[in-house]
Amino acid sequence: MFPYEGPLQLLRARHAYSPSEIKEILHLAKLHELEVIPLVQTFGHMEFVLKHEQFSHLREVELFPNALNPHKEESLALVGTMINQVMELHRGIRWFHIGCDELYFLGEGEMSKQWLQQEQNSMVKLCLTQMKAVASHVLIHHPNVKPIVWDDMLRGISEECLTGITQLQSTDIHFHSYGHNILLISHNNQSVQSSIVD
């Protein structure tokens, strides 16, 4: 629903908000003491971008438009431009959600398969490298804004591995699930029972 422009204009939905409508939404949110956090998909859920022929060469798997190929410099340039355009109409925000969830078919593209054959590489590294690059873009170009990512692709990764990545130390990780009675583990390893209602 964002009014992308310039080289990204084809991403603009037919009924996208206008820049003035976005400003009005932000104004009303502030009046009601609500904080708007934009979310731009930057890795998975990229169908709205990768379905277009102009960007189809950036797919992780040629047949599926859901995940971005993390090996191509153009992929990061694309999401950087998307982020910058959204930031331009959301001045003064404190958080920016970069998505990065449900990366189906990650590692199944030809470039990823070749990359994963190298001994020092892994699926964890593949995922974290792209997350780190996108979070870095936010932190470098918008230093007063804190990136947010979904947690699902980070589950099972050691805390030591995550804390070793400076960009992710400066990133909020948000938990999401579609189930009920979720067992959450806090940073101090204490269990908290949470019931999620659909």
PDB file of C-alpha atoms in Angstrom:
ATOM      1  CA  MET A   1       0.000   0.000   0.000  1.00  0.00           C
ATOM      2  CA  PHE A   2       3.056   2.274  -0.065  1.00  0.00           C
ATOM      3  CA  PRO A   3       3.323   4.799  -2.936  1.00  0.00           C
ATOM      4  CA  TYR A   4       6.714   3.730  -4.278  1.00  0.00           C
ATOM      5  CA  GLU A   5       8.066   6.010  -6.970  1.00  0.00           C
ATOM      6  CA  GLY A   6      10.795   6.291  -9.576  1.00  0.00           C
ATOM      7  CA  PRO A   7      12.348   2.924 -10.474  1.00  0.00           C
ATOM      8  CA  LEU A   8      10.078   1.250  -7.903  1.00  0.00           C
ATOM      9  CA  GLN A   9       6.810   2.713  -9.166  1.00  0.00           C
ATOM     10  CA  LEU A  10       5.641  -0.635 -10.526  1.00  0.00           C
ATOM     11  CA  LEU A  11       5.534  -1.884  -6.902  1.00  0.00           C
ATOM     12  CA  ARG A  12       2.845   0.665  -6.071  1.00  0.00           C
ATOM     13  CA  ALA A  13      -0.531  -0.994  -5.588  1.00  0.00           C
ATOM     14  CA  ARG A  14      -3.418   0.419  -7.593  1.00  0.00           C
ATOM     15  CA  HIS A  15      -5.067   1.635  -4.388  1.00  0.00           C
ATOM     16  CA  ALA A  16      -1.861   2.674  -2.588  1.00  0.00           C
ATOM     17  CA  TYR A  17      -1.961   5.488  -0.081  1.00  0.00           C
ATOM     18  CA  SER A  18      -0.835   8.857  -1.374  1.00  0.00           C
ATOM     19  CA  PRO A  19       2.028  10.649   0.418  1.00  0.00           C
ATOM     20  CA  SER A  20      -0.516  13.118   1.853  1.00  0.00           C
ATOM     21  CA  GLU A  21      -2.652  10.243   3.185  1.00  0.00           C
ATOM     22  CA  ILE A  22       0.403   8.741   4.882  1.00  0.00           C
ATOM     23  CA  LYS A  23       1.170  12.109   6.492  1.00  0.00           C
ATOM     24  CA  GLU A  24      -2.420  12.313   7.709  1.00  0.00           C
ATOM     25  CA  ILE A  25      -2.260   8.781   9.169  1.00  0.00           C
ATOM     26  CA  LEU A  26       0.964   9.652  10.987  1.00  0.00           C
ATOM     27  CA  HIS A  27      -0.580  12.893  12.276  1.00  0.00           C
ATOM     28  CA  LEU A  28      -3.673  11.093  13.577  1.00  0.00           C
ATOM     29  CA  ALA A  29      -1.538   8.382  15.176  1.00  0.00           C
ATOM     30  CA  LYS A  30       0.478  11.011  17.026  1.00  0.00           C
ATOM     31  CA  LEU A  31      -2.694  12.778  18.190  1.00  0.00           C
ATOM     32  CA  HIS A  32      -3.881   9.482  19.688  1.00  0.00           C
ATOM     33  CA  GLU A  33      -0.470   8.678  21.194  1.00  0.00           C
ATOM     34  CA  LEU A  34       0.146   5.772  18.821  1.00  0.00           C
ATOM     35  CA  GLU A  35       3.553   5.029  17.354  1.00  0.00           C
ATOM     36  CA  VAL A  36       3.707   3.860  13.751  1.00  0.00           C
ATOM     37  CA  ILE A  37       6.320   1.231  12.887  1.00  0.00           C
ATOM     38  CA  PRO A  38       6.642   0.670   9.125  1.00  0.00           C
ATOM     39  CA  LEU A  39       7.340  -2.875   7.935  1.00  0.00           C
ATOM     40  CA  VAL A  40       9.051  -3.551   4.617  1.00  0.00           C
ATOM     41  CA  GLN A  41       9.661  -7.144   3.593  1.00  0.00           C
ATOM     42  CA  THR A  42      13.348  -7.380   2.694  1.00  0.00           C
ATOM     43  CA  PHE A  43      14.076 -11.127   2.335  1.00  0.00           C
ATOM     44  CA  GLY A  44      10.993 -13.370   2.446  1.00  0.00           C
ATOM     45  CA  HIS A  45       7.419 -12.488   1.441  1.00  0.00           C
ATOM     46  CA  MET A  46       8.848 -10.660  -1.566  1.00  0.00           C
ATOM     47  CA  GLU A  47       6.132 -11.754  -4.004  1.00  0.00           C
ATOM     48  CA  PHE A  48       4.898  -8.191  -4.492  1.00  0.00           C
ATOM     49  CA  VAL A  49       8.348  -7.335  -5.890  1.00  0.00           C
ATOM     50  CA  LEU A  50       9.656 -10.536  -7.445  1.00  0.00           C
ATOM     51  CA  LYS A  51       6.467 -11.270  -9.400  1.00  0.00           C
ATOM     52  CA  HIS A  52       7.476  -8.456 -11.759  1.00  0.00           C
ATOM     53  CA  GLU A  53       9.640  -9.437 -14.717  1.00  0.00           C
ATOM     54  CA  GLN A  54      11.948  -6.497 -14.016  1.00  0.00           C
ATOM     55  CA  PHE A  55      12.930  -8.022 -10.657  1.00  0.00           C
ATOM     56  CA  SER A  56      12.411 -11.755 -11.329  1.00  0.00           C
ATOM     57  CA  HIS A  57      16.162 -12.304 -11.792  1.00  0.00           C
ATOM     58  CA  LEU A  58      16.559 -11.522  -8.068  1.00  0.00           C
ATOM     59  CA  ARG A  59      14.583 -14.577  -6.919  1.00  0.00           C
ATOM     60  CA  GLU A  60      16.321 -17.140  -4.728  1.00  0.00           C
ATOM     61  CA  VAL A  61      14.599 -19.892  -6.755  1.00  0.00           C
ATOM     62  CA  GLU A  62      13.686 -18.986 -10.321  1.00  0.00           C
ATOM     63  CA  LEU A  63      10.193 -20.542 -10.180  1.00  0.00           C
ATOM     64  CA  PHE A  64       9.116 -18.938  -6.901  1.00  0.00           C
ATOM     65  CA  PRO A  65       8.815 -15.194  -6.223  1.00  0.00           C
ATOM     66  CA  ASN A  66       8.759 -15.455  -2.424  1.00  0.00           C
ATOM     67  CA  ALA A  67      12.437 -15.063  -1.400  1.00  0.00           C
ATOM     68  CA  LEU A  68      15.153 -12.665  -2.476  1.00  0.00           C
ATOM     69  CA  ASN A  69      18.515 -13.986  -3.674  1.00  0.00           C
ATOM     70  CA  PRO A  70      20.941 -12.849  -0.953  1.00  0.00           C
ATOM     71  CA  HIS A  71      24.025 -13.297  -3.157  1.00  0.00           C
ATOM     72  CA  LYS A  72      23.294 -10.515  -5.617  1.00  0.00           C
ATOM     73  CA  GLU A  73      24.402  -6.970  -4.813  1.00  0.00           C
ATOM     74  CA  GLU A  74      21.342  -5.722  -6.661  1.00  0.00           C
ATOM     75  CA  SER A  75      19.124  -7.443  -4.057  1.00  0.00           C
ATOM     76  CA  LEU A  76      20.514  -5.302  -1.248  1.00  0.00           C
ATOM     77  CA  ALA A  77      20.396  -2.181  -3.431  1.00  0.00           C
ATOM     78  CA  LEU A  78      16.712  -2.880  -4.142  1.00  0.00           C
ATOM     79  CA  VAL A  79      15.697  -3.284  -0.493  1.00  0.00           C
ATOM     80  CA  GLY A  80      17.845  -0.295   0.446  1.00  0.00           C
ATOM     81  CA  THR A  81      15.909   1.859  -2.007  1.00  0.00           C
ATOM     82  CA  MET A  82      12.604   0.508  -0.712  1.00  0.00           C
ATOM     83  CA  ILE A  83      13.599   1.276   2.879  1.00  0.00           C
ATOM     84  CA  ASN A  84      14.806   4.771   1.992  1.00  0.00           C
ATOM     85  CA  GLN A  85      11.577   5.656   0.185  1.00  0.00           C
ATOM     86  CA  VAL A  86       9.473   4.504   3.139  1.00  0.00           C
ATOM     87  CA  MET A  87      11.743   6.347   5.597  1.00  0.00           C
ATOM     88  CA  GLU A  88      11.361   9.535   3.584  1.00  0.00           C
ATOM     89  CA  LEU A  89       7.634   9.610   4.404  1.00  0.00           C
ATOM     90  CA  HIS A  90       8.104   8.425   8.012  1.00  0.00           C
ATOM     91  CA  ARG A  91      10.520  10.990   9.411  1.00  0.00           C
ATOM     92  CA  GLY A  92      11.066  10.877  13.137  1.00  0.00           C
ATOM     93  CA  ILE A  93      10.203   7.191  13.614  1.00  0.00           C
ATOM     94  CA  ARG A  94      12.152   5.182  16.193  1.00  0.00           C
ATOM     95  CA  TRP A  95      11.745   1.647  14.793  1.00  0.00           C
ATOM     96  CA  PHE A  96      11.656   0.077  11.342  1.00  0.00           C
ATOM     97  CA  HIS A  97      10.606  -3.547  10.756  1.00  0.00           C
ATOM     98  CA  ILE A  98      12.620  -5.368   8.078  1.00  0.00           C
ATOM     99  CA  GLY A  99      10.582  -8.597   8.189  1.00  0.00           C
ATOM    100  CA  CYS A 100      12.906 -11.543   7.360  1.00  0.00           C
ATOM    101  CA  ASP A 101      10.430 -14.293   8.298  1.00  0.00           C
ATOM    102  CA  GLU A 102       9.236 -17.495   6.642  1.00  0.00           C
ATOM    103  CA  LEU A 103      12.134 -17.814   4.203  1.00  0.00           C
ATOM    104  CA  TYR A 104      10.819 -20.803   2.309  1.00  0.00           C
ATOM    105  CA  PHE A 105      13.257 -22.167  -0.293  1.00  0.00           C
ATOM    106  CA  LEU A 106      16.233 -20.276   1.174  1.00  0.00           C
ATOM    107  CA  GLY A 107      19.332 -22.238   0.248  1.00  0.00           C
ATOM    108  CA  GLU A 108      17.650 -23.943  -2.699  1.00  0.00           C
ATOM    109  CA  GLY A 109      18.705 -21.465  -5.373  1.00  0.00           C
ATOM    110  CA  GLU A 110      21.687 -22.410  -7.562  1.00  0.00           C
ATOM    111  CA  MET A 111      23.893 -19.621  -6.176  1.00  0.00           C
ATOM    112  CA  SER A 112      23.050 -20.636  -2.607  1.00  0.00           C
ATOM    113  CA  LYS A 113      23.715 -24.310  -3.310  1.00  0.00           C
ATOM    114  CA  GLN A 114      27.174 -23.441  -4.634  1.00  0.00           C
ATOM    115  CA  TRP A 115      27.826 -21.103  -1.705  1.00  0.00           C
ATOM    116  CA  LEU A 116      26.738 -23.759   0.816  1.00  0.00           C
ATOM    117  CA  GLN A 117      29.213 -26.284  -0.635  1.00  0.00           C
ATOM    118  CA  GLN A 118      32.039 -24.242   0.882  1.00  0.00           C
ATOM    119  CA  GLU A 119      32.984 -25.740   4.239  1.00  0.00           C
ATOM    120  CA  GLN A 120      32.797 -22.522   6.259  1.00  0.00           C
ATOM    121  CA  ASN A 121      29.262 -21.704   5.041  1.00  0.00           C
ATOM    122  CA  SER A 122      25.924 -22.807   6.485  1.00  0.00           C
ATOM    123  CA  MET A 123      22.217 -22.028   6.288  1.00  0.00           C
ATOM    124  CA  VAL A 124      22.522 -20.036   9.514  1.00  0.00           C
ATOM    125  CA  LYS A 125      25.312 -17.928   8.042  1.00  0.00           C
ATOM    126  CA  LEU A 126      23.361 -17.461   4.805  1.00  0.00           C
ATOM    127  CA  CYS A 127      20.324 -16.153   6.668  1.00  0.00           C
ATOM    128  CA  LEU A 128      22.260 -13.995   9.129  1.00  0.00           C
ATOM    129  CA  THR A 129      24.438 -12.424   6.436  1.00  0.00           C
ATOM    130  CA  GLN A 130      21.413 -10.933   4.656  1.00  0.00           C
ATOM    131  CA  MET A 131      19.716  -9.881   7.905  1.00  0.00           C
ATOM    132  CA  LYS A 132      22.940  -8.213   8.995  1.00  0.00           C
ATOM    133  CA  ALA A 133      23.319  -6.398   5.665  1.00  0.00           C
ATOM    134  CA  VAL A 134      19.764  -5.015   5.752  1.00  0.00           C
ATOM    135  CA  ALA A 135      19.998  -4.057   9.446  1.00  0.00           C
ATOM    136  CA  SER A 136      23.322  -2.336   8.662  1.00  0.00           C
ATOM    137  CA  HIS A 137      21.652  -0.311   5.927  1.00  0.00           C
ATOM    138  CA  VAL A 138      19.066   0.955   8.408  1.00  0.00           C
ATOM    139  CA  LEU A 139      21.658   1.687  11.109  1.00  0.00           C
ATOM    140  CA  ILE A 140      24.069   3.470   8.748  1.00  0.00           C
ATOM    141  CA  HIS A 141      21.588   5.529   6.726  1.00  0.00           C
ATOM    142  CA  HIS A 142      19.076   6.142   9.513  1.00  0.00           C
ATOM    143  CA  PRO A 143      21.141   6.089  12.743  1.00  0.00           C
ATOM    144  CA  ASN A 144      18.270   7.159  15.013  1.00  0.00           C
ATOM    145  CA  VAL A 145      16.109   4.229  13.909  1.00  0.00           C
ATOM    146  CA  LYS A 146      16.280   0.739  15.414  1.00  0.00           C
ATOM    147  CA  PRO A 147      15.647  -2.227  13.073  1.00  0.00           C
ATOM    148  CA  ILE A 148      13.220  -5.001  14.016  1.00  0.00           C
ATOM    149  CA  VAL A 149      13.144  -8.569  12.623  1.00  0.00           C
ATOM    150  CA  TRP A 150      10.793 -11.500  13.145  1.00  0.00           C
ATOM    151  CA  ASP A 151      12.270 -14.290  15.236  1.00  0.00           C
ATOM    152  CA  ASP A 152      11.289 -17.461  13.373  1.00  0.00           C
ATOM    153  CA  MET A 153      14.432 -17.753  11.245  1.00  0.00           C
ATOM    154  CA  LEU A 154      16.581 -17.166  14.337  1.00  0.00           C
ATOM    155  CA  ARG A 155      15.096 -19.955  16.435  1.00  0.00           C
ATOM    156  CA  GLY A 156      17.635 -22.624  17.185  1.00  0.00           C
ATOM    157  CA  ILE A 157      20.605 -20.322  16.580  1.00  0.00           C
ATOM    158  CA  SER A 158      22.862 -20.105  19.617  1.00  0.00           C
ATOM    159  CA  GLU A 159      22.805 -16.939  21.702  1.00  0.00           C
ATOM    160  CA  GLU A 160      26.590 -16.810  21.303  1.00  0.00           C
ATOM    161  CA  CYS A 161      26.216 -16.710  17.519  1.00  0.00           C
ATOM    162  CA  LEU A 162      23.598 -13.951  17.679  1.00  0.00           C
ATOM    163  CA  THR A 163      25.443 -11.787  20.195  1.00  0.00           C
ATOM    164  CA  GLY A 164      28.554 -11.940  18.017  1.00  0.00           C
ATOM    165  CA  ILE A 165      26.775  -9.917  15.335  1.00  0.00           C
ATOM    166  CA  THR A 166      26.922  -6.221  16.216  1.00  0.00           C
ATOM    167  CA  GLN A 167      24.082  -5.277  13.879  1.00  0.00           C
ATOM    168  CA  LEU A 168      21.747  -7.791  15.524  1.00  0.00           C
ATOM    169  CA  GLN A 169      22.701  -6.482  18.977  1.00  0.00           C
ATOM    170  CA  SER A 170      21.224  -3.181  17.772  1.00  0.00           C
ATOM    171  CA  THR A 171      18.127  -4.916  16.387  1.00  0.00           C
ATOM    172  CA  ASP A 172      14.922  -5.849  18.200  1.00  0.00           C
ATOM    173  CA  ILE A 173      13.796  -9.420  17.598  1.00  0.00           C
ATOM    174  CA  HIS A 174      10.007  -9.820  17.691  1.00  0.00           C
ATOM    175  CA  PHE A 175       8.406 -13.164  18.470  1.00  0.00           C
ATOM    176  CA  HIS A 176       5.485 -14.400  16.399  1.00  0.00           C
ATOM    177  CA  SER A 177       3.596 -17.661  16.204  1.00  0.00           C
ATOM    178  CA  TYR A 178       0.338 -19.006  14.815  1.00  0.00           C
ATOM    179  CA  GLY A 179      -0.136 -21.517  17.638  1.00  0.00           C
ATOM    180  CA  HIS A 180      -1.572 -21.652  21.155  1.00  0.00           C
ATOM    181  CA  ASN A 181       0.150 -21.971  24.531  1.00  0.00           C
ATOM    182  CA  ILE A 182       3.536 -20.838  23.343  1.00  0.00           C
ATOM    183  CA  LEU A 183       6.493 -21.445  25.646  1.00  0.00           C
ATOM    184  CA  LEU A 184       8.709 -18.374  25.538  1.00  0.00           C
ATOM    185  CA  ILE A 185      12.308 -18.465  26.737  1.00  0.00           C
ATOM    186  CA  SER A 186      13.600 -15.145  28.008  1.00  0.00           C
ATOM    187  CA  HIS A 187      17.247 -14.057  27.867  1.00  0.00           C
ATOM    188  CA  ASN A 188      17.837 -15.296  31.418  1.00  0.00           C
ATOM    189  CA  ASN A 189      16.470 -18.748  30.411  1.00  0.00           C
ATOM    190  CA  GLN A 190      13.340 -18.462  32.542  1.00  0.00           C
ATOM    191  CA  SER A 191      10.252 -19.966  30.932  1.00  0.00           C
ATOM    192  CA  VAL A 192       7.133 -17.876  30.482  1.00  0.00           C
ATOM    193  CA  GLN A 193       3.854 -19.492  29.393  1.00  0.00           C
ATOM    194  CA  SER A 194       1.873 -17.416  26.921  1.00  0.00           C
ATOM    195  CA  SER A 195      -1.495 -18.235  25.396  1.00  0.00           C
ATOM    196  CA  ILE A 196      -2.026 -16.861  21.927  1.00  0.00           C
ATOM    197  CA  VAL A 197      -5.588 -16.459  20.700  1.00  0.00           C
ATOM    198  CA  ASP A 198      -6.191 -16.568  16.939  1.00  0.00           C
TER     199      ASP A 198
END
